[in-house]
């Protein structure tokens, strides 16, 4: 079993989780992002329906926004106003404001079809939120939530490992679904967790620097 | 004769508060922004600042010795001028360091009502020669002008030497190949223009469609671009679309490259430019942080040794990684582009 | 529209030739219009590209005085995007000459406004000076404008508010390919595989520009050197009574290689109330399908390229 002491970044959790859990986790995270104090920002997209999907159609999450906030569910018969397609990393980067979304569009990792205005509005609402999600999860929600998310992730990893053992015992080779064997998949995720942790540490350092008032200015 | 090199300030984009903070933290000298209405040329859905956000942004920047310019750079129509004049009033009240204006009537308003607020001429005024600039200086007391992206470095040098004004040029980001303020391509197809509505290719007219990896871009129902499965995509602007003309199909006007002047930085320093503008108020804080950091380093390196300065490969790669079309050009600054 | 109602007197102006033609062709074009039309105003001079002004200003001044002799008002148009000292000097020389000939210039850049107001020469504020509001109009008047040409994209219903109480003459771009934009790059040269530096004046080979279509075969634009124009000609010939009511006193017809004198005749007839709006529209269409030939979206505050039925 993997033994990681760090809190990995949210998109890694999502990648680790099966469909239903992904929807729940994304809802949990977006729910946290749009807590009551920030829910007013959703007003311009109230009543709009979004579909997030991976290009292979493997994952589809349906999101609707109403006066109560954001609701996410897998599978739906409803026709969305906007469909946002991309790999899971790109989708979560958009939703959680982790990367420059225009760059993801230019590099063809993210595509917005349907009502472009609503899609752009959603993107800019998220980009306008002035907070550090990871820091909030850790600092504000406290250890409990972080631990809970972490437990979900490790359970998922354990499940994959268990599945892998069962598969090995049965002498069947699967894993083409990911282009990797389940063990390799877990290992690659482990590597990603480490590299993301490094990024996370760097970000924290930057944050600390930012709060130092005596930032040296370059005089022209 | 020795050349004088002026180290220009970095004027950085912010479409929201997180981007403003990122620009300041990454070493931007100045941030430019606009209010959330048609008074500025990036009037996109969900972008720009409320009064409270401008107030917080100015506080944040001033606490860290950075400046804030407020763009009020579209033309008010004939009826309701108040979103424009109140933007200028609020900018003044909140202590903005300058307003960036294109419309003469608004310049006159700002001069009369807020004489102590610095007035900069927006690129949207399409003033590309010193005669026009001196006119704006004489009549409306502007202190700085942002030049259109259609000039050569020689022309910029001449303007800097002959004009009494501070000169700001675009250094990085989206490349308008047309004279801004004199381009009606967007309204011809979509009904909305930068001059009147603060938008080029407004989102309401844009549709992306992808089939078998090929991305079609439609503007008000007209196919204006097609990207192959592995090709870098670009913004849905007409000037960078693919069309058919004279029996040939392709980028008739301009390929979707971004402007990048890192390689000609010593020449820009030698021209005596006061401000280097980074385009991209529509971009995220991540883009702003990355691009401003790169430019901060490049400008500092060039200032310390303009003769020995060479644009580093990693700077170029870093800018390309986030740029439209994934590639760059020095645009009109070098003659062979024309 | 009842064509027996008298309209306020409307002047017909031949706008500056926006395409690149050889000198002899330009001369023939304008001189023949003095005979074949009763246009009131002739705008004369290069607006788009200084490389087309190779012959200097003398021949242009000579042509201007010939046009003057025919009893018409002549206005010397200036470059829209001057960026070099040579181009500024060209504007200064032309403006000074206009002053000596007691002519106005058409200012298409603030540099021309500056030069004209310094030299005390009257000017027409051209369509690229962006007079979108009454405030802008007043500023132009204050600096010596004798007439203002409205921006192309302005909705017609906004015109009365732009004019306000001002008694300045207002001109409306009423017919022709819309000059949509200017660049530093020459797209005609580019389409011939050349650069602007070594353009060999290839625009002279394309007297009506080069057509540009979308990939799905919608008509879109016309390449005219450093300028992109609408592929469809705009026309407001069927709205002259309304325009007169809005305060427009001059109608600009933008030159094109063929059919110019016929277009001017139809406009004159419509402006004089001699034919109905519909007859005039059919006249300029000359048998072509109107909604597939012309555009008038800007008139209605819509997409410029569309045709809106009355």
Tab-separated table of N, CA and C in Angstrom, chain A residues 141-191:
chain	number	residue	atom	x	y	z
A	141	UNK	N	-10.819	24.291	6.745
A	141	UNK	CA	-11.647	23.132	7.049
A	141	UNK	C	-10.973	22.236	8.085
A	142	UNK	N	-9.702	22.435	8.188
A	142	UNK	CA	-8.996	21.698	9.217
A	142	UNK	C	-8.603	20.297	8.790
A	143	UNK	N	-7.970	19.640	9.695
A	143	UNK	CA	-7.379	18.347	9.408
A	143	UNK	C	-8.448	17.314	9.064
A	144	UNK	N	-9.616	17.480	9.648
A	144	UNK	CA	-10.650	16.449	9.489
A	144	UNK	C	-10.992	16.215	8.007
A	145	UNK	N	-11.289	17.317	7.303
A	145	UNK	CA	-11.675	17.189	5.900
A	145	UNK	C	-10.519	16.646	5.077
A	146	UNK	N	-9.346	17.200	5.335
A	146	UNK	CA	-8.178	16.742	4.602
A	146	UNK	C	-7.993	15.238	4.793
A	147	UNK	N	-8.165	14.817	6.034
A	147	UNK	CA	-8.009	13.386	6.325
A	147	UNK	C	-9.076	12.564	5.610
A	148	UNK	N	-10.294	13.124	5.599
A	148	UNK	CA	-11.392	12.379	4.972
A	148	UNK	C	-11.129	12.204	3.475
A	149	UNK	N	-10.710	13.315	2.848
A	149	UNK	CA	-10.424	13.234	1.424
A	149	UNK	C	-9.288	12.243	1.179
A	150	UNK	N	-8.328	12.303	2.050
A	150	UNK	CA	-7.168	11.432	1.898
A	150	UNK	C	-7.571	9.966	2.057
A	151	UNK	N	-8.471	9.718	3.012
A	151	UNK	CA	-8.951	8.333	3.199
A	151	UNK	C	-9.654	7.841	1.948
A	152	UNK	N	-10.454	8.739	1.355
A	152	UNK	CA	-11.160	8.352	0.125
A	152	UNK	C	-10.150	7.973	-0.951
A	153	UNK	N	-9.113	8.748	-1.044
A	153	UNK	CA	-8.118	8.494	-2.076
A	153	UNK	C	-7.406	7.174	-1.824
A	154	UNK	N	-6.995	6.953	-0.560
A	154	UNK	CA	-6.256	5.714	-0.286
A	154	UNK	C	-7.140	4.498	-0.469
A	155	UNK	N	-8.433	4.666	-0.120
A	155	UNK	CA	-9.353	3.549	-0.338
A	155	UNK	C	-9.441	3.212	-1.818
A	156	UNK	N	-9.482	4.232	-2.608
A	156	UNK	CA	-9.562	4.021	-4.054
A	156	UNK	C	-8.302	3.307	-4.543
A	157	UNK	N	-7.152	3.744	-4.029
A	157	UNK	CA	-5.891	3.109	-4.432
A	157	UNK	C	-5.881	1.649	-4.001
A	158	UNK	N	-6.327	1.432	-2.764
A	158	UNK	CA	-6.382	0.047	-2.268
A	158	UNK	C	-7.276	-0.810	-3.139
A	159	UNK	N	-8.400	-0.218	-3.539
A	159	UNK	CA	-9.344	-0.958	-4.375
A	159	UNK	C	-8.689	-1.338	-5.705
A	160	UNK	N	-7.949	-0.385	-6.254
A	160	UNK	CA	-7.279	-0.656	-7.521
A	160	UNK	C	-6.241	-1.765	-7.341
A	161	UNK	N	-5.513	-1.672	-6.213
A	161	UNK	CA	-4.488	-2.688	-5.946
A	161	UNK	C	-5.119	-4.059	-5.763
A	162	UNK	N	-6.232	-4.054	-5.034
A	162	UNK	CA	-6.939	-5.303	-4.790
A	162	UNK	C	-7.418	-5.893	-6.123
A	163	UNK	N	-7.978	-5.027	-6.934
A	163	UNK	CA	-8.474	-5.438	-8.247
A	163	UNK	C	-7.330	-6.020	-9.068
A	164	UNK	N	-6.192	-5.357	-8.974
A	164	UNK	CA	-5.018	-5.797	-9.712
A	164	UNK	C	-4.597	-7.200	-9.277
A	165	UNK	N	-4.629	-7.410	-7.945
A	165	UNK	CA	-4.246	-8.729	-7.425
A	165	UNK	C	-5.200	-9.800	-7.913
A	166	UNK	N	-6.493	-9.452	-7.881
A	166	UNK	CA	-7.506	-10.407	-8.345
A	166	UNK	C	-7.281	-10.767	-9.803
A	167	UNK	N	-6.969	-9.709	-10.554
A	167	UNK	CA	-6.751	-9.890	-11.984
A	167	UNK	C	-5.529	-10.764	-12.212
A	168	UNK	N	-4.462	-10.477	-11.453
A	168	UNK	CA	-3.222	-11.239	-11.602
A	168	UNK	C	-3.472	-12.705	-11.251
A	169	UNK	N	-4.260	-12.883	-10.153
A	169	UNK	CA	-4.552	-14.243	-9.722
A	169	UNK	C	-5.305	-14.989	-10.818
A	170	UNK	N	-6.191	-14.294	-11.478
A	170	UNK	CA	-6.979	-14.920	-12.530
A	170	UNK	C	-6.189	-15.049	-13.816
A	171	UNK	N	-4.992	-14.487	-13.810
A	171	UNK	CA	-4.131	-14.614	-14.984
A	171	UNK	C	-4.622	-13.823	-16.171
A	172	UNK	N	-5.400	-12.802	-15.910
A	172	UNK	CA	-5.910	-11.992	-17.019
A	172	UNK	C	-5.164	-10.657	-17.047
A	173	UNK	N	-4.820	-10.232	-18.202
A	173	UNK	CA	-4.180	-8.916	-18.321
A	173	UNK	C	-5.224	-7.903	-18.767
A	174	UNK	N	-5.518	-7.004	-17.874
A	174	UNK	CA	-6.379	-5.877	-18.274
A	174	UNK	C	-5.588	-4.586	-18.057
A	175	UNK	N	-6.254	-3.490	-18.082
A	175	UNK	CA	-5.532	-2.230	-17.851
A	175	UNK	C	-5.380	-1.456	-19.123
A	176	UNK	N	-5.778	-2.032	-20.273
A	176	UNK	CA	-5.702	-1.286	-21.530
A	176	UNK	C	-6.559	-0.024	-21.468
A	177	UNK	N	-7.525	-0.115	-20.592
A	177	UNK	CA	-8.400	1.044	-20.440
A	177	UNK	C	-7.596	2.315	-20.154
A	178	UNK	N	-6.535	2.160	-19.373
A	178	UNK	CA	-5.711	3.309	-19.051
A	178	UNK	C	-4.444	3.344	-19.887
A	179	UNK	N	-4.211	2.320	-20.684
A	179	UNK	CA	-2.929	2.205	-21.368
A	179	UNK	C	-1.845	1.817	-20.381
A	180	UNK	N	-2.213	1.506	-19.165
A	180	UNK	CA	-1.254	1.150	-18.115
A	180	UNK	C	-1.861	0.015	-17.310
A	181	UNK	N	-1.038	-0.802	-16.699
A	181	UNK	CA	-1.593	-1.773	-15.769
A	181	UNK	C	-2.018	-1.008	-14.525
A	182	UNK	N	-2.969	-1.534	-13.757
A	182	UNK	CA	-3.415	-0.816	-12.565
A	182	UNK	C	-2.253	-0.446	-11.639
A	183	UNK	N	-1.271	-1.335	-11.512
A	183	UNK	CA	-0.151	-1.027	-10.621
A	183	UNK	C	0.651	0.153	-11.186
A	184	UNK	N	0.886	0.081	-12.488
A	184	UNK	CA	1.608	1.200	-13.127
A	184	UNK	C	0.839	2.496	-12.967
A	185	UNK	N	-0.476	2.370	-13.112
A	185	UNK	CA	-1.333	3.547	-12.986
A	185	UNK	C	-1.155	4.166	-11.598
A	186	UNK	N	-1.186	3.323	-10.600
A	186	UNK	CA	-1.035	3.808	-9.237
A	186	UNK	C	0.341	4.429	-9.051
A	187	UNK	N	1.345	3.774	-9.642
A	187	UNK	CA	2.704	4.298	-9.499
A	187	UNK	C	2.822	5.665	-10.175
A	188	UNK	N	2.200	5.770	-11.345
A	188	UNK	CA	2.301	7.055	-12.045
A	188	UNK	C	1.586	8.135	-11.248
A	189	UNK	N	0.495	7.723	-10.601
A	189	UNK	CA	-0.202	8.700	-9.766
A	189	UNK	C	0.641	9.110	-8.576
A	190	UNK	N	1.369	8.115	-8.064
A	190	UNK	CA	2.235	8.373	-6.923
A	190	UNK	C	3.288	9.426	-7.322
A	191	UNK	N	3.849	9.229	-8.524
A	191	UNK	CA	4.843	10.195	-9.027
A	191	UNK	C	4.208	11.573	-9.156
